[in-house]
Short mmCIF file of C-alpha atoms in Angstrom, two decimals:
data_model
loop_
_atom_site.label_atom_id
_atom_site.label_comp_id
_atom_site.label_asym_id
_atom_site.label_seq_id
_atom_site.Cartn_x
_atom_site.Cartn_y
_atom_site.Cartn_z
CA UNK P 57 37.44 4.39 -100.83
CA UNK P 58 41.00 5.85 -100.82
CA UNK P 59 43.53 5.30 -97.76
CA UNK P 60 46.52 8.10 -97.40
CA UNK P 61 49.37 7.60 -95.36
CA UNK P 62 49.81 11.46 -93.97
CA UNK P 63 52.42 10.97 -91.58
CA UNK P 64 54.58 8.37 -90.82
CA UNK P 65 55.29 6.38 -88.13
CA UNK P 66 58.18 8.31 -85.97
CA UNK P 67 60.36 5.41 -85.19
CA UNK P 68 59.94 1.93 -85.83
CA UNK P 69 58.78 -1.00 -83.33
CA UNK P 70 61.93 -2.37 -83.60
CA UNK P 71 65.35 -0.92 -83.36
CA UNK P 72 68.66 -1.87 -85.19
CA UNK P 73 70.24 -3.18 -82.07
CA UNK P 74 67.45 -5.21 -81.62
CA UNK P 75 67.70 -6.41 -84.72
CA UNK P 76 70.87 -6.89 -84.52
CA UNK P 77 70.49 -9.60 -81.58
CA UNK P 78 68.40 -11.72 -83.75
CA UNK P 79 70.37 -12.75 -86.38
CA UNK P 80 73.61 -12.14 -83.70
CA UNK P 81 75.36 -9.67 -86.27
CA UNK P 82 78.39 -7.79 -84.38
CA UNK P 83 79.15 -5.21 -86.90
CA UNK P 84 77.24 -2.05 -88.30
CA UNK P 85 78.19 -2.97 -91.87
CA UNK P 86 74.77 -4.11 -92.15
CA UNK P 87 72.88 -1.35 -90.54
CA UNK P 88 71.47 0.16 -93.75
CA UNK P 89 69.80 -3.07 -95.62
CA UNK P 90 68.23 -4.36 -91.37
CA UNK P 91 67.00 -0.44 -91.54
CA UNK P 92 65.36 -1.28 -94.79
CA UNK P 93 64.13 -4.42 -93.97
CA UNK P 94 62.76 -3.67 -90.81
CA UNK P 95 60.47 -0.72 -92.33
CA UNK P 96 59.69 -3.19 -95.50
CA UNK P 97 58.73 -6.21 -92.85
CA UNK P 98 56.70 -3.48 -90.92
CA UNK P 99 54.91 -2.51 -93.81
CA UNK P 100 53.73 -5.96 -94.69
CA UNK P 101 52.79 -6.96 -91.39
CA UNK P 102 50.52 -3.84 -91.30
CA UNK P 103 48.97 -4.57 -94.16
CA UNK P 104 48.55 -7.91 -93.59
CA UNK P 105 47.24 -7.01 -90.65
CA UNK P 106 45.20 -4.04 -91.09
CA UNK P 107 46.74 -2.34 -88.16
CA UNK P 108 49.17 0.20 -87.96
CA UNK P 109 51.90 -0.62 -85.31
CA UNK P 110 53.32 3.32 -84.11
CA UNK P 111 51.10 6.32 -84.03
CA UNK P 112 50.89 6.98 -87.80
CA UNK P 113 48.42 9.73 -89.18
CA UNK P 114 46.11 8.54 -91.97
CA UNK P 115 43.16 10.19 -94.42
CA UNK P 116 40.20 8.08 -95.40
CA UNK P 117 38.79 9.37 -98.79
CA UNK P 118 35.41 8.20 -99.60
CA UNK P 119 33.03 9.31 -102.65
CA UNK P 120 30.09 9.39 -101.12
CA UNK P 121 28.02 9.25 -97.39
CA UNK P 122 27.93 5.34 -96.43
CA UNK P 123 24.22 3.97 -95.42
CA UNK P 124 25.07 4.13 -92.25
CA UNK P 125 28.19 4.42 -90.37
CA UNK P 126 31.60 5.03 -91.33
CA UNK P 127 33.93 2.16 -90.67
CA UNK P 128 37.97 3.06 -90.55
CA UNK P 129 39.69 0.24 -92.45
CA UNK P 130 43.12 0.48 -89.49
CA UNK P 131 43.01 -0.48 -85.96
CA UNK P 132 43.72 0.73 -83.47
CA UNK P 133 42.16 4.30 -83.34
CA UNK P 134 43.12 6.72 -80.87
CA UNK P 135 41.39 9.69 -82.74
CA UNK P 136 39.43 11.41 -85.56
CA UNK P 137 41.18 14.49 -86.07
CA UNK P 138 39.03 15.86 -88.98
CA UNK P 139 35.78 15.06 -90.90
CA UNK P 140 35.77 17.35 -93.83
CA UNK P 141 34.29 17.82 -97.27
CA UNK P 142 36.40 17.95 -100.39
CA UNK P 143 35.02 20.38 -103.42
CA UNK P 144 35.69 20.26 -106.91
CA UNK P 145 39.27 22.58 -106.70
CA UNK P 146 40.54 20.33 -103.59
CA UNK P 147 39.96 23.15 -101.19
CA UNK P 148 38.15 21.13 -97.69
CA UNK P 149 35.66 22.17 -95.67
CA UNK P 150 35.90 21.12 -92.41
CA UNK P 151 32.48 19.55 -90.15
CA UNK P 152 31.59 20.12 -86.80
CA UNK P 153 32.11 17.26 -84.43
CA UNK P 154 28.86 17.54 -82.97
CA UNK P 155 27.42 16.25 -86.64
CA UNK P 156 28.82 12.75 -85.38
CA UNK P 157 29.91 10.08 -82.85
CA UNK P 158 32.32 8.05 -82.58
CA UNK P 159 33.08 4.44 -81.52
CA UNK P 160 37.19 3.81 -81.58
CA UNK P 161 37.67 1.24 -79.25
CA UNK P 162 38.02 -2.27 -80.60
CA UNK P 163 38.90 -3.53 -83.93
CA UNK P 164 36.34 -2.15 -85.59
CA UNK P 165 36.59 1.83 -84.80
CA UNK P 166 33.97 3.56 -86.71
CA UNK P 167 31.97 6.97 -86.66
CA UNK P 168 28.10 7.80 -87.20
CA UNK P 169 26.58 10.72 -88.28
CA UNK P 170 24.43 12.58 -85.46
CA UNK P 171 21.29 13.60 -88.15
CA UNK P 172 21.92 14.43 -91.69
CA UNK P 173 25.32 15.30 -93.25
CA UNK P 174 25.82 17.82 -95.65
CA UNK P 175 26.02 16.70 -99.20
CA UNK P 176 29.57 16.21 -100.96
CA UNK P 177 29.34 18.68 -104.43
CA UNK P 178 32.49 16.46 -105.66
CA UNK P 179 31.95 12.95 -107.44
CA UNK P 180 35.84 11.11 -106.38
CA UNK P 181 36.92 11.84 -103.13
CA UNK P 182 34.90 14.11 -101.98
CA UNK P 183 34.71 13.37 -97.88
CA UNK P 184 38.03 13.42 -96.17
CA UNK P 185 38.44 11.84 -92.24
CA UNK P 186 41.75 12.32 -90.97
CA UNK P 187 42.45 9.53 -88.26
CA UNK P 188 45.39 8.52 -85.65
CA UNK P 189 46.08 4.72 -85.83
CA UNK P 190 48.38 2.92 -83.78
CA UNK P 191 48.91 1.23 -80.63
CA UNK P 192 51.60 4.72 -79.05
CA UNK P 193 55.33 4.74 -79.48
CA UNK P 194 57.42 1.63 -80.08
CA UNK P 195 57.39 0.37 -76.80
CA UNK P 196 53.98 -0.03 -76.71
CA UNK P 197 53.79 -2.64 -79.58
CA UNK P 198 52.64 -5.89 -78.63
CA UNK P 199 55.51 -8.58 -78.54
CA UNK P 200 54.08 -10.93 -80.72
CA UNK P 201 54.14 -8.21 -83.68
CA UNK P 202 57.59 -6.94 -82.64
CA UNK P 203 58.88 -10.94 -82.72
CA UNK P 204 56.92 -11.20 -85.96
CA UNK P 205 58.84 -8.35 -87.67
CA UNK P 206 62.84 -9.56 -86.21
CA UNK P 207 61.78 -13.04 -87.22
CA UNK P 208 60.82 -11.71 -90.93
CA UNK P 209 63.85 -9.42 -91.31
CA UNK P 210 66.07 -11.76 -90.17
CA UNK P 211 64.40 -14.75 -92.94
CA UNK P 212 65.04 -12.11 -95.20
CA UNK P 213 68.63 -11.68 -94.27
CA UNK P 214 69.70 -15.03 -93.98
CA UNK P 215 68.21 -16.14 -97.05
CA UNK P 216 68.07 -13.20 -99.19
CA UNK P 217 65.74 -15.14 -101.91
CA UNK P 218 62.05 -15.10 -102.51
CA UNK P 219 59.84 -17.31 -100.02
CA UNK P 220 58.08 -20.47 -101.56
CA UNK P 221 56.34 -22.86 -100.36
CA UNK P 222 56.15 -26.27 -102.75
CA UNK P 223 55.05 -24.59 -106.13
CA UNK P 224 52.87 -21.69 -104.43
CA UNK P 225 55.03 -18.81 -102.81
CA UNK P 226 54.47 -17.40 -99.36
CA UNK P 227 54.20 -13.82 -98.79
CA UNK P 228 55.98 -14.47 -95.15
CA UNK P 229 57.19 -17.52 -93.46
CA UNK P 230 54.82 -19.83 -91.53
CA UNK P 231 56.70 -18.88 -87.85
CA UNK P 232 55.74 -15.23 -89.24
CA UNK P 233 52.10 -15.49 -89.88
CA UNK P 234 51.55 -17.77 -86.78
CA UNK P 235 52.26 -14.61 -84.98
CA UNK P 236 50.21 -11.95 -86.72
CA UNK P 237 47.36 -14.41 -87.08
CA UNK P 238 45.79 -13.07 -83.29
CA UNK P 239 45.72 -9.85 -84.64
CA UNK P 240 44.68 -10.07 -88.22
CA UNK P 241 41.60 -7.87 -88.74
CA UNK P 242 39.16 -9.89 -90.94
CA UNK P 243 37.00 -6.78 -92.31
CA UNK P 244 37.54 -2.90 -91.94
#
């Protein structure tokens, strides 16, 4: 199982004057490196996560038909988009969406073949499903996520060192992960 990024998120959940507030910076001298750190602290949270914050188009590249249904490994899911086959010289062939069903809402959005798929003539990769993730434009981020990424940018700002944590080091601060822990996603 491969996961693609296809297209980004159009704006991040948090902007630099919001960012701005946190750590109370006046100037813009700063406005590159918060920029930086606010797609970097996005990125983490996501995958920390599982979820993808703002709309973001994704492919899901699997080798072979699953016994059973096909589970998307982001939340949330707002559409498949495409279901295709992937042959030996890349070139896709797309599936009818009346071969299968689908079952987005929740954390665990998944789709099930309707009857019997064809079979994939590639070994790697060879079944492509193109997905929408994301809970809608910035504004629609939950808070807690939103707080989550100002409190981690501005950690990283302030400090400007690697986290630790005794002798073992912490991917993000405690205040951080208190806030993403609602929403972690425990399996895809």
């Amino acid at each position: 199982m491969t996961l693609m990024l296809i297209s980004g998120p159009a704006e991040e959940p948090v902007t630099i004057d919001e960012m701005r507030a946190q750590p109370r910076l006046d100037g813009m001298e700063e406005d590159a490196l918060l920029a930086a750190f606010i797609t970097a602290a996005r990125s983490i949270l996501e995958a920390e996560t599982r979820r993808a914050f703002v709309t973001q188009g994704w492919r899901l590249l699997l080798d072979r038909w699953p016994n059973g249904e096909i589970v998307l490994p982001l939340a949330p899911v707002s559409e498949v988009t495409r279901l295709a086959l992937v042959g030996n010289g890349g070139e896709t062939r797309e599936l009818d969406a009346a071969l299968y069903a689908t079952a987005l809402a929740g954390d665990t959005p998944r789709l099930a073949p309707l009857g019997r798929l064809p079979a994939p003539t590639r070994r790697i990769g060879a079944i492509a499903v193109d997905f929408t993730a994301g809970y809608g434009a910035a504004e629609d981020v939950p808070a807690p996520l939103k707080q989550a990424i100002k409190m981690l940018v501005a950690h990283w700002f302030e400090a400007r060192l690697p986290v630790a944590f005794g002798d073992a080091p912490s991917e993000v601060p405690l205040t951080v992960a208190s806030l993403v822990a609602p929403y972690r996603r425990l399996h895809p």
